[in-house]
Coordinates of C-alpha atoms and ligand atoms in Angstrom, one line a residue:
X14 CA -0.8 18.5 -17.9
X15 CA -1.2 20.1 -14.4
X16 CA -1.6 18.3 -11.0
X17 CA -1.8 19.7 -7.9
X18 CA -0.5 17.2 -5.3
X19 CA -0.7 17.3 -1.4
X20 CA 2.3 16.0 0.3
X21 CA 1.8 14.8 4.0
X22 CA 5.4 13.9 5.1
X23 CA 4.6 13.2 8.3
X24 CA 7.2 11.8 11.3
X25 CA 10.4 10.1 11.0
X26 CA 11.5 9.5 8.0
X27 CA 8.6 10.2 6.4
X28 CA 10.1 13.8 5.5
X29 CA 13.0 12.3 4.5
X30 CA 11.9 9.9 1.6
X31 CA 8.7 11.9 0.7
X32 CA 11.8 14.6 -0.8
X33 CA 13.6 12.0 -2.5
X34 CA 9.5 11.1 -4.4
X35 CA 9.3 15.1 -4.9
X36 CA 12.9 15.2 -6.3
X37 CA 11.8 12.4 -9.0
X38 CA 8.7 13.8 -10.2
X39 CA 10.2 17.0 -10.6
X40 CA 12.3 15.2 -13.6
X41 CA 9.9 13.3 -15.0
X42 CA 7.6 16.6 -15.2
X43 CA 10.3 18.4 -17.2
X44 CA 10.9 14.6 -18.9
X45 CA 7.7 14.5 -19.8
X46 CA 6.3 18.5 -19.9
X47 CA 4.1 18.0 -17.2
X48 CA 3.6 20.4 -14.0
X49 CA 3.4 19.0 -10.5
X50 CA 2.1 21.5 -8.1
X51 CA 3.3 20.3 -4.4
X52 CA 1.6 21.8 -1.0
X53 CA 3.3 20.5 1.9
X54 CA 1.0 20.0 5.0
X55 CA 0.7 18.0 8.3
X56 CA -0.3 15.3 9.9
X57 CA 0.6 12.6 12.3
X58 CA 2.9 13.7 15.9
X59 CA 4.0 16.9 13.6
X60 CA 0.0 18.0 13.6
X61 CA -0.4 16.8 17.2
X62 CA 2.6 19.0 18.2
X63 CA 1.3 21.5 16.6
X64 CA -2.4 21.8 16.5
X65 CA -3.1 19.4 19.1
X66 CA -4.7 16.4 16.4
X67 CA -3.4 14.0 14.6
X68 CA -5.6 15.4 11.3
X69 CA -6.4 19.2 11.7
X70 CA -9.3 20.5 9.2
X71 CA -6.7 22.3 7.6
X72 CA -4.7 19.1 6.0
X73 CA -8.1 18.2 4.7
X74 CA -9.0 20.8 3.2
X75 CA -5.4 20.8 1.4
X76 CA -5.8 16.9 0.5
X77 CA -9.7 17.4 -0.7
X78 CA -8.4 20.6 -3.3
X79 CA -5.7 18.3 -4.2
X80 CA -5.6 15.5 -7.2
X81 CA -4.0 13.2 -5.3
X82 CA -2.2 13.0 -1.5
X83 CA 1.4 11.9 -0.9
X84 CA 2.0 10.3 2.5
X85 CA 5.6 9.7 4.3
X86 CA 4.8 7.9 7.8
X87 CA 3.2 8.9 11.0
X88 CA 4.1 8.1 14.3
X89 CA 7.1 7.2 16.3
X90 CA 7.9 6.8 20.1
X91 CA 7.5 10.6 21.2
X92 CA 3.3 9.5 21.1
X93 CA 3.5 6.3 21.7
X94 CA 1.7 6.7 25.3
X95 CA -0.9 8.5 24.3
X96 CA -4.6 6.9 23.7
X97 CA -5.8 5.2 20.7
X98 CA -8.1 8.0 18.9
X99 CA -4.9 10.9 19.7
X100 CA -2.6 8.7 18.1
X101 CA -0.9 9.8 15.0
X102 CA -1.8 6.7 13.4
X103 CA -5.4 8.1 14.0
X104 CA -4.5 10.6 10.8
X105 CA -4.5 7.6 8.4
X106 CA -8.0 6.6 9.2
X107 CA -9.1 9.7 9.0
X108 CA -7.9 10.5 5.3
X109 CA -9.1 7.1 4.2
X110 CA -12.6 7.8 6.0
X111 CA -13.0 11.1 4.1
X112 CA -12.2 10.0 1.2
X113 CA -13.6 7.1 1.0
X114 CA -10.1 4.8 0.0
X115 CA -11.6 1.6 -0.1
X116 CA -8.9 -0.3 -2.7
X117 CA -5.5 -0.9 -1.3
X118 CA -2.8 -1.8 -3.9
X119 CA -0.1 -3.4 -2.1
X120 CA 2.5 -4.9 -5.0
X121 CA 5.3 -7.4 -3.7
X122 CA 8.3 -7.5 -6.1
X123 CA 11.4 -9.1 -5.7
X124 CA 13.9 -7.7 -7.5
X125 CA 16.5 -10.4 -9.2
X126 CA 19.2 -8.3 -8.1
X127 CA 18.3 -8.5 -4.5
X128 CA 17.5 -12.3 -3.9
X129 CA 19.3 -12.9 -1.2
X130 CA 17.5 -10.7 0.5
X131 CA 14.6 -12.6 0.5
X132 CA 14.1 -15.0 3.6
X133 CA 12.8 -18.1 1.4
X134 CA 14.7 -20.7 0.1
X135 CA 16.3 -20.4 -3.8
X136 CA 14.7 -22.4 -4.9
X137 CA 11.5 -20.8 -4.3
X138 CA 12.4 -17.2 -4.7
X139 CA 14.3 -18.1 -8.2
X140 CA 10.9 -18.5 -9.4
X141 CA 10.5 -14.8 -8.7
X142 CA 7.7 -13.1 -7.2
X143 CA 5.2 -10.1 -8.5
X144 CA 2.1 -10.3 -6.5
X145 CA -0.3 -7.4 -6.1
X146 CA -2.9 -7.6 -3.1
X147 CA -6.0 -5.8 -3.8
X148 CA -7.4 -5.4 -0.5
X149 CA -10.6 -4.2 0.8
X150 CA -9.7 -0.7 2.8
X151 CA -13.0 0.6 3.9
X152 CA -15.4 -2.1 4.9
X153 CA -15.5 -5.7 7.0
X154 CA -14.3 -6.3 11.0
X155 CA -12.4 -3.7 11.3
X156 CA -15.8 -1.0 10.9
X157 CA -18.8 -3.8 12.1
X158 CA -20.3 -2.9 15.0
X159 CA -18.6 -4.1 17.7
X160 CA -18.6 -3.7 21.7
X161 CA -18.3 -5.6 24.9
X162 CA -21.8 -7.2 26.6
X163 CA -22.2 -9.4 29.6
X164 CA -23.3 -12.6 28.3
X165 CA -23.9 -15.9 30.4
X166 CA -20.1 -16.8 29.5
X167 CA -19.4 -14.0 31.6
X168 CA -17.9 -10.2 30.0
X169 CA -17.5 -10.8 26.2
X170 CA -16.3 -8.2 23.2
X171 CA -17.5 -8.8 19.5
X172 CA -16.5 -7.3 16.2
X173 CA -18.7 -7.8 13.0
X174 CA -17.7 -8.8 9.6
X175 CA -20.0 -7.2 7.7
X176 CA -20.1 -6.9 4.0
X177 CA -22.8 -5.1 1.3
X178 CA -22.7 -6.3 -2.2
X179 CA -21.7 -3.2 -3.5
X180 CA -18.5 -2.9 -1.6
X181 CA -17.7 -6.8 -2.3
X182 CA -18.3 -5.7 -6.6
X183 CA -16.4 -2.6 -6.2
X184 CA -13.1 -4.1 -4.6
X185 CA -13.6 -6.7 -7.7
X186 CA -13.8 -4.6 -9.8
X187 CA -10.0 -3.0 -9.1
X188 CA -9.2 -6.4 -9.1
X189 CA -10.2 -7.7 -12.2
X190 CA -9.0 -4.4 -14.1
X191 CA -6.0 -4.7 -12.8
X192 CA -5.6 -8.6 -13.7
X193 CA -6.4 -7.3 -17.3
X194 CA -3.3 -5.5 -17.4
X195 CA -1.0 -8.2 -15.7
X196 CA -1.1 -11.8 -16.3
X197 CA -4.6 -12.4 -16.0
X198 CA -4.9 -14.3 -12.9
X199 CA -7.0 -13.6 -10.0
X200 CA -6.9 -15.2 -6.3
X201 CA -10.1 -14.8 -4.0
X202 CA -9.5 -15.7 -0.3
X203 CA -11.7 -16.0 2.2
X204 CA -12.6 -18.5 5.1
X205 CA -15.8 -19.5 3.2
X206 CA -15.1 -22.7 5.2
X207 CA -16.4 -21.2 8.4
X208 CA -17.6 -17.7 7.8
X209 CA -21.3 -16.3 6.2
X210 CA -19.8 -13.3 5.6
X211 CA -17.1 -14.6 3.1
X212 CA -20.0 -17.0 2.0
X213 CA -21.3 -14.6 0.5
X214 CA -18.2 -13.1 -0.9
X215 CA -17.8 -15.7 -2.9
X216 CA -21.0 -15.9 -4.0
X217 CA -20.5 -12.7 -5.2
X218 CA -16.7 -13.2 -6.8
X219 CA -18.3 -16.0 -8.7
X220 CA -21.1 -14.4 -10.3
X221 CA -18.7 -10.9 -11.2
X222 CA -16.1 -13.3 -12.8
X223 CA -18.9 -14.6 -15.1
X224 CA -18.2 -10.9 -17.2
X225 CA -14.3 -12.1 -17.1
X226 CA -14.3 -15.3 -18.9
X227 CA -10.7 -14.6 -19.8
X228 CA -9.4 -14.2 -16.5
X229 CA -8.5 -17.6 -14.4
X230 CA -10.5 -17.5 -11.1
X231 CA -9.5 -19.5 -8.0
X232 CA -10.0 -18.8 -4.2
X233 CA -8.4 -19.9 -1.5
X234 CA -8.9 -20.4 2.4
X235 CA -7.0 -17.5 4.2
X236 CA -4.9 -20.1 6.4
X237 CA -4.1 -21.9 3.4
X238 CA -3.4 -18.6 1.3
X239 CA -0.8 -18.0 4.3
X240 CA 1.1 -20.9 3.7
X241 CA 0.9 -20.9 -0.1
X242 CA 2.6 -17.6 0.0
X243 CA 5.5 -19.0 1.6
X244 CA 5.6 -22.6 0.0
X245 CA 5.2 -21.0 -3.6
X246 CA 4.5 -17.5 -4.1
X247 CA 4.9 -17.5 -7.9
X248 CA 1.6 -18.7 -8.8
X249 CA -0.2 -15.8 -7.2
X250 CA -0.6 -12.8 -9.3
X251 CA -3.4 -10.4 -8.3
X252 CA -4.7 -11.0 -4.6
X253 CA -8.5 -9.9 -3.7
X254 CA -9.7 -10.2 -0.3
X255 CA -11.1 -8.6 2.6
X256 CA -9.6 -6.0 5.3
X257 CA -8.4 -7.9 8.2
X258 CA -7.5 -10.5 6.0
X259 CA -5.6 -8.5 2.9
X260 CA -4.0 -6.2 6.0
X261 CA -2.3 -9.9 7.3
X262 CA -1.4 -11.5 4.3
X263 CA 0.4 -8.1 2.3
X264 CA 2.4 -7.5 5.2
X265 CA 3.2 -11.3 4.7
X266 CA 4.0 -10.4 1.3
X267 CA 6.0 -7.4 1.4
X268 CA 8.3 -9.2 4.0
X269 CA 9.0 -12.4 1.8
X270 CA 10.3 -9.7 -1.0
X271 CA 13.4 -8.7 1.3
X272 CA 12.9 -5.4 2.3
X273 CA 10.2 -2.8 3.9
X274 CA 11.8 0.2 2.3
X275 CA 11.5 -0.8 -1.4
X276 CA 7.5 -1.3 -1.7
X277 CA 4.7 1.3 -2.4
X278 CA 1.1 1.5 -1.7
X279 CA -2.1 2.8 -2.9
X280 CA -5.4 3.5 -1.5
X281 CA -7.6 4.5 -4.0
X282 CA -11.5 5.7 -4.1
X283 CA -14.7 5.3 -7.0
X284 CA -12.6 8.1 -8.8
X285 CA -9.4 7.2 -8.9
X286 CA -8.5 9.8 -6.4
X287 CA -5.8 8.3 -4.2
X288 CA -3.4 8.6 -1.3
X289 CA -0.3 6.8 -2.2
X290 CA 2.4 6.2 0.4
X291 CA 5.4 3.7 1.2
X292 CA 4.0 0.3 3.0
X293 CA 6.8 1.1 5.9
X294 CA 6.3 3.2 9.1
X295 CA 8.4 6.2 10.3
X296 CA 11.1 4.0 11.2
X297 CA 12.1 6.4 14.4
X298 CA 15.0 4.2 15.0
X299 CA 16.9 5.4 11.6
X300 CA 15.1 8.8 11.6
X301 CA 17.4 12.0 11.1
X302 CA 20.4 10.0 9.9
X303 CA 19.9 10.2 6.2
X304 CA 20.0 6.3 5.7
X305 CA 16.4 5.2 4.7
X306 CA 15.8 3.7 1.9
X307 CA 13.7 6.2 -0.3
X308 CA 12.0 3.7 -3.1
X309 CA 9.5 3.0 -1.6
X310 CA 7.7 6.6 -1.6
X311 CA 9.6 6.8 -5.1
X312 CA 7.7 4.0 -6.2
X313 CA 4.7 5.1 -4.5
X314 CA 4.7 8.6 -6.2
X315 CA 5.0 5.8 -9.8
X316 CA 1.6 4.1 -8.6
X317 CA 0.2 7.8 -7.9
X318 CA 1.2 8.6 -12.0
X319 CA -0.4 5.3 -13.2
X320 CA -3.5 4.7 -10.9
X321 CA -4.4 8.4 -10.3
X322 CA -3.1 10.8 -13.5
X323 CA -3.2 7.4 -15.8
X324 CA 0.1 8.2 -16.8
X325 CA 1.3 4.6 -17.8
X326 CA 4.4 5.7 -19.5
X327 CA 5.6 8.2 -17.1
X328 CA 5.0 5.6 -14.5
X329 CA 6.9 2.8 -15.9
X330 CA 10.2 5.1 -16.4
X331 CA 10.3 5.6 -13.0
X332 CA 9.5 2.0 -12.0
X333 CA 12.9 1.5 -14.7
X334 CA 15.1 3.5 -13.3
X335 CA 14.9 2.0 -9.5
X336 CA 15.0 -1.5 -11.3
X337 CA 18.4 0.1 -13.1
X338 CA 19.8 1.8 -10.1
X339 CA 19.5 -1.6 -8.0
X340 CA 20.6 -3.7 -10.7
X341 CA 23.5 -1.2 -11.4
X342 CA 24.4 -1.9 -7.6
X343 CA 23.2 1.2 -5.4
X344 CA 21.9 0.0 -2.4
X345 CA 21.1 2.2 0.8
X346 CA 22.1 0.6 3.8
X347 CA 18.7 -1.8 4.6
X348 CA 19.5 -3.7 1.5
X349 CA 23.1 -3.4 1.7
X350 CA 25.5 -6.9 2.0
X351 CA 27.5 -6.7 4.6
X352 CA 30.3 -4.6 4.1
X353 CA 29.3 -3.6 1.0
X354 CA 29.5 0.9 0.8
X355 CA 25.8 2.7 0.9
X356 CA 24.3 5.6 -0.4
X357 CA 22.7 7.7 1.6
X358 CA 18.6 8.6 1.0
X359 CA 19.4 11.5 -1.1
X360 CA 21.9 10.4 -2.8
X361 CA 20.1 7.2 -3.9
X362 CA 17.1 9.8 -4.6
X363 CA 19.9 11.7 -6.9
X364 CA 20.7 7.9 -8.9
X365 CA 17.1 7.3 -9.4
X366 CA 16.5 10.6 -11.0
X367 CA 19.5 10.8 -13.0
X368 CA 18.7 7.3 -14.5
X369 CA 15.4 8.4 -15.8
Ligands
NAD421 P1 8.6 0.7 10.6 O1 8.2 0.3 9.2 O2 8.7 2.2 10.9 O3 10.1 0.1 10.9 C1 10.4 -1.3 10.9 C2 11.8 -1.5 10.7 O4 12.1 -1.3 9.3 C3 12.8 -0.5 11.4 O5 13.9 -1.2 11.8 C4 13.1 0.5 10.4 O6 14.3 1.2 10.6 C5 13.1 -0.2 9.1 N1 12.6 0.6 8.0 C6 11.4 1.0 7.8 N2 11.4 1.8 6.7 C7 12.6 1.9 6.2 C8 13.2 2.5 5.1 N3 12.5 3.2 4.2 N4 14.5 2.4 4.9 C9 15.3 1.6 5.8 N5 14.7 0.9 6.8 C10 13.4 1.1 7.0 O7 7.7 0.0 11.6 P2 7.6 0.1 13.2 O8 8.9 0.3 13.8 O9 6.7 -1.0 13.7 O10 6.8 1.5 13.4 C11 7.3 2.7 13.7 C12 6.2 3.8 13.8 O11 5.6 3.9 12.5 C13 5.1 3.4 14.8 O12 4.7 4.6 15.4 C14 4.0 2.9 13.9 O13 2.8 3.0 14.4 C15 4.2 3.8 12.7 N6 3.7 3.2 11.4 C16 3.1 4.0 10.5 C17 2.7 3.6 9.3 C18 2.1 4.6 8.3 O14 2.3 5.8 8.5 N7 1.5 4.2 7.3 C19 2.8 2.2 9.0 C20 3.4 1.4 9.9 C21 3.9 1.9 11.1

């Protein structure tokens, strides 16, 4: 088969590992006889620099005639100052906006091979963890209405969590699918407690489960759900909750796996079209010195092959040949013990391919 795929490698290191995710499905296209066509555009401080926007028309219109976008990292000190909506952070709103990426897949592995560095105790992480948080991308506080008013407390600001069936049932719906495929658990969390809004999410988890009597339904309270992932992560499996509360607790869950350069993302749409990019940022402390860790966007372009092209099998070779290269002992220098030698990001690019 033949994709055409949009790479935005953005600022920092985004350049850097987005090559080392090219590199890697160049071999598993001649692995597998398929043909990846790549077309490199901009966003982020690049697209500022150069066009004076975070997300010129141009990368759009790239991304919208691709089958699927492949993002580094935006940002970085350079733009730091500048407002809010110039920002190059601005760029990833806007590609979620117009394509309407409502289902983030966030998953949090540990791999055996790099307990120590997770923060938890052993004997919590030797009961591993492999948690993907499905979280709603496109709805809830973060797009409610919201605004400041003079009120007889004096000068007040809102935001509104708001929710419509239909996006509640679609974010379930990735969910559940996905739970298929794993171990067929699901985790709701809400504050259902306290808020209407998540009220009615349940209301509406419930009644969507009823079609999966074979999948084991529980919710949780958010606050709750926030210590559970640090007293026992291992009996979560897939994670389905809202924006604001899926964007706190899988950055919670990436960092009890260890490290920010080893975990992917996924934002997909109704059609499986996706932008897939590592969880980390543009690191602009480590930028231009060839040391970041590049499995993350490796892994990212392994969730692009499964959730986008449905290529399971090409996926899963990928996802087994970082699992090899870690276990075999190459380490970049995030994940490295002290002391212990490192391999640069292209280097570490080279191991991964090779191994597949
Ligand atoms: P960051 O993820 O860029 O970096 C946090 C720390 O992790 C740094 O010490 C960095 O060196 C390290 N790190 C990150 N990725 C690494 C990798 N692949 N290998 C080795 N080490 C790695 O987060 P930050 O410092 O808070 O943000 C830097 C810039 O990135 C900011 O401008 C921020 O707005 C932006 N950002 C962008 C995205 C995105 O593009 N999706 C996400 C988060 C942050």
């Amino acid at each position: 088969m033949e994709y055409n795929i949009a790479l935005v490698p953005g600022d920092g290191i985004g350049p850097e590992v987005v090559e080392e995710a090219v590199k890697v499905l160049h071999k598993i296209g001649e692995k597998f006889g398929h043909k990846f066509n790549f077309k490199y555009t901009i966003a982020g401080g690049a697209a500022i620099d150069q066009f004076g926007e975070p997300l010129p028309k141009e990368t759009l219109d790239i991304c919208k005639e691709s089958d699927a976008i492949i993002l580094g990292a935006v940002g970085g000190y350079k733009w730091d100052h500048m407002p809010l909506d110039k920002r190059p952070e601005k760029a990833l709103l806007g590609l979620r906006y117009a394509f309407g990426l409502y289902a983030n897949l966030r998953p949090a592995i540990l791999y055996k091979t790099l307990k120590d560095a997770c923060p938890l105790k052993d004997e919590i992480s030797d009961k591993g963890i492999d948690i993907m948080v499905v979280r709603e991308l496109t709805g809830g506080i973060y797009f409610g209405e919201k605004g400041r008013k003079e009120t007889e407390k004096g000068k007040c600001a809102y935001d509104t969590e708001l929710y419509s069936e239909k996006e509640v049932k679609r974010i379930l719906k990735t969910a559940f699918e996905i739970a298929e495929k794993r171990s067929k658990k699901v985790t709701s969390i809400d504050k259902a407690n306290v808020l209407e809004s998540s009220l009615f999410w349940r209301e509406i988890v419930n009644e969507y489960a009823k079609d999966y009597p074979h999948i084991e339904l529980n919710h949780m309270l958010a606050d709750n759900a926030t210590m559970q992932l640090v007293r026992d992560p291992s009996q979560f499996d897939v994670i389905v909750t809202t924006n604001m509360f899926g964007d706190l607790l899988s950055d919670e869950a990436s960092q009890i796996t260890g490290s920010i350069g080893l975990l992917p993302s996924a934002s997909l749409n109704e059609d499986n079209f996706g932008m897939f990019e590592p969880i980390h940022g543009s690191a602009p402390d480590i930028a231009g010195k060839g040391i970041a860790n590049p499995v993350a966007a490796i892994l990212s372009a392994a969730m692009m092959l499964k959730y986008s092209f449905m290529l399971e099998e090409e996926s899963k070779t990928i996802e087994n040949a970082v699992e090899k290269a870690l276990e075999s002992g190459h380490r970049t220098k995030d994940i490295a013990g002290k002391g212990e030698k490192f391999l640069s990001t292209s280097e570490m690019g080279d191991v991964i391919a090779g191994l597949l």
